[in-house]
Short mmCIF file of N, CA and C in Angstrom, two decimals:
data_model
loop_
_atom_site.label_atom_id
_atom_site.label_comp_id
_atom_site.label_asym_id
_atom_site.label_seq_id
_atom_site.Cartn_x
_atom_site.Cartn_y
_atom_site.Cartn_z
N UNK A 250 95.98 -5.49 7.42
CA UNK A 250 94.83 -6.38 7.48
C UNK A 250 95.34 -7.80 7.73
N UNK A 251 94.78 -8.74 8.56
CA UNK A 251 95.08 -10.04 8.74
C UNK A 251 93.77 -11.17 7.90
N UNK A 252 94.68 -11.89 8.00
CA UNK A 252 93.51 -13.28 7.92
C UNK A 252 92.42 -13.25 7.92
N UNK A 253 92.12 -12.81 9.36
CA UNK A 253 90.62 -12.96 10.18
C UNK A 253 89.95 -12.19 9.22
N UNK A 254 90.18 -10.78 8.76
CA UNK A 254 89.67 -9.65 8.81
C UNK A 254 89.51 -10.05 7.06
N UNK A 255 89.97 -10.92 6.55
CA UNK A 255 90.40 -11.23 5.21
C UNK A 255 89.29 -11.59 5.07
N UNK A 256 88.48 -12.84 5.57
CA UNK A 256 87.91 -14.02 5.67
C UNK A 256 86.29 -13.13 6.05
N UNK A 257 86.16 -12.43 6.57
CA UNK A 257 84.66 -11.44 6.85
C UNK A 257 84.80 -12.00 8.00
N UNK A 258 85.45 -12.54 9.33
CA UNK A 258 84.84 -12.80 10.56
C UNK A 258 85.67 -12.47 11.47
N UNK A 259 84.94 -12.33 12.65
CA UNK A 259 85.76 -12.01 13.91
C UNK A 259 86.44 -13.26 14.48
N UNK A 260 87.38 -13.08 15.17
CA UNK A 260 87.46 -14.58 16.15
C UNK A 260 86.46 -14.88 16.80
N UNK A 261 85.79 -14.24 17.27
CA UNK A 261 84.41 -14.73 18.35
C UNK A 261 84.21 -15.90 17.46
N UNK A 262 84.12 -14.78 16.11
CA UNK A 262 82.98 -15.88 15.06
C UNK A 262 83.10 -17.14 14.56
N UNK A 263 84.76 -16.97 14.56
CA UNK A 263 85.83 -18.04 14.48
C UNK A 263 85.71 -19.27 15.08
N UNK A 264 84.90 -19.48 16.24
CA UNK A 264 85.76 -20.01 17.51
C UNK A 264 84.06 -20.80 17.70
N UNK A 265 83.85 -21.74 17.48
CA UNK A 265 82.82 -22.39 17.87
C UNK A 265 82.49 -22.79 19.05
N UNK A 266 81.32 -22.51 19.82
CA UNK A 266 80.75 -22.77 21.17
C UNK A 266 81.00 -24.45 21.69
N UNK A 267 81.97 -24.00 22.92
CA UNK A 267 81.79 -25.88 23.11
C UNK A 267 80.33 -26.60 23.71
N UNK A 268 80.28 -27.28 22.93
CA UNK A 268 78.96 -27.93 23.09
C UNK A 268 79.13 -29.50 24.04
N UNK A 269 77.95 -30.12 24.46
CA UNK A 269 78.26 -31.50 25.02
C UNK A 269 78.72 -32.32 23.63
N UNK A 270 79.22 -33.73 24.83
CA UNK A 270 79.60 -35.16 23.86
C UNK A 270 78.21 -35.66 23.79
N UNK A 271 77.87 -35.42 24.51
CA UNK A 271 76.63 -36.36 24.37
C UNK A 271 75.64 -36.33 23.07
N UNK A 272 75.42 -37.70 22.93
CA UNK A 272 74.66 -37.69 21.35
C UNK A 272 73.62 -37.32 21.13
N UNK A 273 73.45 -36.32 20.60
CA UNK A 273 72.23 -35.46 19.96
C UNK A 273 71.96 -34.25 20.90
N UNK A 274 72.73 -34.11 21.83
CA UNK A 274 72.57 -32.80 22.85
C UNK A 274 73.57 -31.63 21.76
N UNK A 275 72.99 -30.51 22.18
CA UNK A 275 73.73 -29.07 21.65
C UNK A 275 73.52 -27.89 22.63
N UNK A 276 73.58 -28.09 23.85
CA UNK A 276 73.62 -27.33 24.91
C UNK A 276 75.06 -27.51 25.29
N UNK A 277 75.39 -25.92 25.42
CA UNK A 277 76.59 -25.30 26.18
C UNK A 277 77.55 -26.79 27.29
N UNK A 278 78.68 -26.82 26.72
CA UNK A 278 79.08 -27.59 27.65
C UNK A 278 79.84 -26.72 28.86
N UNK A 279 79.55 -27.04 30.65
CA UNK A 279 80.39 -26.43 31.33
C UNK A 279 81.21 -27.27 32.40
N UNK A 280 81.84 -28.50 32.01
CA UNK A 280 82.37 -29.89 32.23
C UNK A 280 83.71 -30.09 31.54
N UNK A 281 84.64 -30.32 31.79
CA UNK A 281 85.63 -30.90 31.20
C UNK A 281 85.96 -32.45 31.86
N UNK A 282 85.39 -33.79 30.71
CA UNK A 282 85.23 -34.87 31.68
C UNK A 282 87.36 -35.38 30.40
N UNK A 283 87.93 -35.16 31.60
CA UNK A 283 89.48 -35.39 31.34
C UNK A 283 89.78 -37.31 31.42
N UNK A 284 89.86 -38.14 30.25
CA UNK A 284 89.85 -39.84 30.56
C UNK A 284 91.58 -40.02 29.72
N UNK A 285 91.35 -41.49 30.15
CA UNK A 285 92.69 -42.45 28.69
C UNK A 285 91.72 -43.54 29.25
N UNK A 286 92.20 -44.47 28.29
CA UNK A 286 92.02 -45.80 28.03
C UNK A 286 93.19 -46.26 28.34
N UNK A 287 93.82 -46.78 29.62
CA UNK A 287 95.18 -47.35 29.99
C UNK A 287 95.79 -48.09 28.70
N UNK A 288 94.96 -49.59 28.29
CA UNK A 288 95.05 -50.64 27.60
C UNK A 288 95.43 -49.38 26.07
N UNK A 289 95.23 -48.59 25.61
CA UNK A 289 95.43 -47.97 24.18
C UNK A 289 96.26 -46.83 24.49
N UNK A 290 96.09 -45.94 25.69
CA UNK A 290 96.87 -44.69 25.59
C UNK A 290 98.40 -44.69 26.53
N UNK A 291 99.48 -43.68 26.52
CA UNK A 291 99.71 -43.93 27.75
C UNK A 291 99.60 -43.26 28.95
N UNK A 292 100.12 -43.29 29.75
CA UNK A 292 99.23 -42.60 31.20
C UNK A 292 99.68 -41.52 31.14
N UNK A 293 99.87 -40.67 30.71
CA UNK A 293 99.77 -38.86 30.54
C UNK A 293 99.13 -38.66 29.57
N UNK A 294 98.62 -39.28 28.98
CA UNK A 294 97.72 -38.97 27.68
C UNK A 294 96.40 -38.42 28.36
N UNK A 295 95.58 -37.69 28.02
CA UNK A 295 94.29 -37.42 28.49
C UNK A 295 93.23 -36.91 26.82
N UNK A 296 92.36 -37.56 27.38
CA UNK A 296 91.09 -37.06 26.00
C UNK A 296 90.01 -36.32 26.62
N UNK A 297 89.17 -35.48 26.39
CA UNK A 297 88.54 -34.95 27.02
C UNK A 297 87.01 -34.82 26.21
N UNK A 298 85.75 -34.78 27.20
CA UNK A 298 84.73 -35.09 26.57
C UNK A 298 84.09 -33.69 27.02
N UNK A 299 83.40 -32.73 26.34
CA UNK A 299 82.98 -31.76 26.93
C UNK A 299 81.63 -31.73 27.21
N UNK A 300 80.50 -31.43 28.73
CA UNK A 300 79.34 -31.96 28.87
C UNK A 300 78.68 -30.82 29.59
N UNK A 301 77.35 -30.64 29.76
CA UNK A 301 76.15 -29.92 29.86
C UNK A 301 75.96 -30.49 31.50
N UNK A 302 75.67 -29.11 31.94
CA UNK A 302 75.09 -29.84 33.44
C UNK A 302 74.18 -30.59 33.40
N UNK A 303 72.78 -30.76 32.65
CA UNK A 303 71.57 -32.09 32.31
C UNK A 303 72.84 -33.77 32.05
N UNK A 304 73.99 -33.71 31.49
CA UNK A 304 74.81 -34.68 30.68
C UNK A 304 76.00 -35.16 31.46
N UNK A 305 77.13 -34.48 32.44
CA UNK A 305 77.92 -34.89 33.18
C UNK A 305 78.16 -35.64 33.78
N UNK A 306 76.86 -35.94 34.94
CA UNK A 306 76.75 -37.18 35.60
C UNK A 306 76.47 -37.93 34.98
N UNK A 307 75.76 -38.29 33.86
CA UNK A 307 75.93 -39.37 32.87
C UNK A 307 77.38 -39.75 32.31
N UNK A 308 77.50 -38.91 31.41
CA UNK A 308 78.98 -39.06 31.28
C UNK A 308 80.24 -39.70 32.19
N UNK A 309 80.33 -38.47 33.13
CA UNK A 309 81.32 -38.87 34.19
C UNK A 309 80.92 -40.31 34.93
N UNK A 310 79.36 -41.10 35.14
CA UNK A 310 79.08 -42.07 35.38
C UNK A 310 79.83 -43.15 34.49
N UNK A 311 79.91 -43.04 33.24
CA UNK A 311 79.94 -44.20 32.08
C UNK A 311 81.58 -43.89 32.18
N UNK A 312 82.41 -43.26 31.87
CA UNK A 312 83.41 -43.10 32.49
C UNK A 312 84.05 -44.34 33.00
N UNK A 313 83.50 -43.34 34.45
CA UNK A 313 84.09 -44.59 35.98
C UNK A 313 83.71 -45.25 36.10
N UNK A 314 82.66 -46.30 35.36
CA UNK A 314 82.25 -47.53 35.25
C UNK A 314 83.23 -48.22 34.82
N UNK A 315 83.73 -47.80 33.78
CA UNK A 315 85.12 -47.94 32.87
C UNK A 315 86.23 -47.79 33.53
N UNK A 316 86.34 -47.33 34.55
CA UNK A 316 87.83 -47.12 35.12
C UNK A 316 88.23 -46.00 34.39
N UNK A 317 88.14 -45.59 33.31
CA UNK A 317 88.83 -44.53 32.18
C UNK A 317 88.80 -42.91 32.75
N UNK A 318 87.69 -42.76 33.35
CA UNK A 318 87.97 -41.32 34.40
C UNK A 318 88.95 -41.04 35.21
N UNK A 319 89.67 -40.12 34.50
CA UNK A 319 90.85 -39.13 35.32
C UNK A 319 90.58 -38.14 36.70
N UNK A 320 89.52 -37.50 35.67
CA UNK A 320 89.47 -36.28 36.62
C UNK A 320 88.44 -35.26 35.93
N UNK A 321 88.00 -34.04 36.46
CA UNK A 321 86.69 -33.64 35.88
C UNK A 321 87.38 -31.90 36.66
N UNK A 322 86.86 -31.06 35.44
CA UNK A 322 87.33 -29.83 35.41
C UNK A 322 86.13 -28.92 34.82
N UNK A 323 85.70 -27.54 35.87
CA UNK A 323 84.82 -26.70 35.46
C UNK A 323 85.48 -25.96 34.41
N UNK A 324 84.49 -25.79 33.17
CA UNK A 324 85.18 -24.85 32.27
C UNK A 324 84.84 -23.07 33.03
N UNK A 325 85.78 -22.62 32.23
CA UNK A 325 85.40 -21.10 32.82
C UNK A 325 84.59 -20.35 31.40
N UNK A 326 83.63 -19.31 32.55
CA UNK A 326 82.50 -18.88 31.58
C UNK A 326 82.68 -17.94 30.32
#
């Protein structure tokens, strides 16, 4: 017997749904918006914001307003 099986749950159960960044949204995120902050991080550093197709272009907008957008990655389903 392991851990999991210790605990009453599966990994599924384990493993929480990624949801958006966006504030007060709880829809499925399928976005990986990949940033740094030059001025605080250093340039291989990446943070990542996870976002909802309704939320991305927002996101990824506020971003690159900022300069702070890297790069933007579909999650897989």
């Amino acid at each position: 017997m392991n851990l999991v099986d210790m605990l009453g749950s599966s990994p599924a159960e384990a493993t929480p749904e990624a949801i958006c960044a966006r504030r007060g949204c709880r829809q499925a995120a399928v976005v990986r918006l990949l940033w740094n902050n030059p001025r605080i991080h250093t340039p291989e550093r990446r943070k990542v914001w996870l976002a909802c197709p309704e939320h991305a272009p927002w996101l990824s907008a506020y971003l690159s307003e900022r300069e702070l957008l890297r790069s933007t990655e579909e999650m897989a389903p």
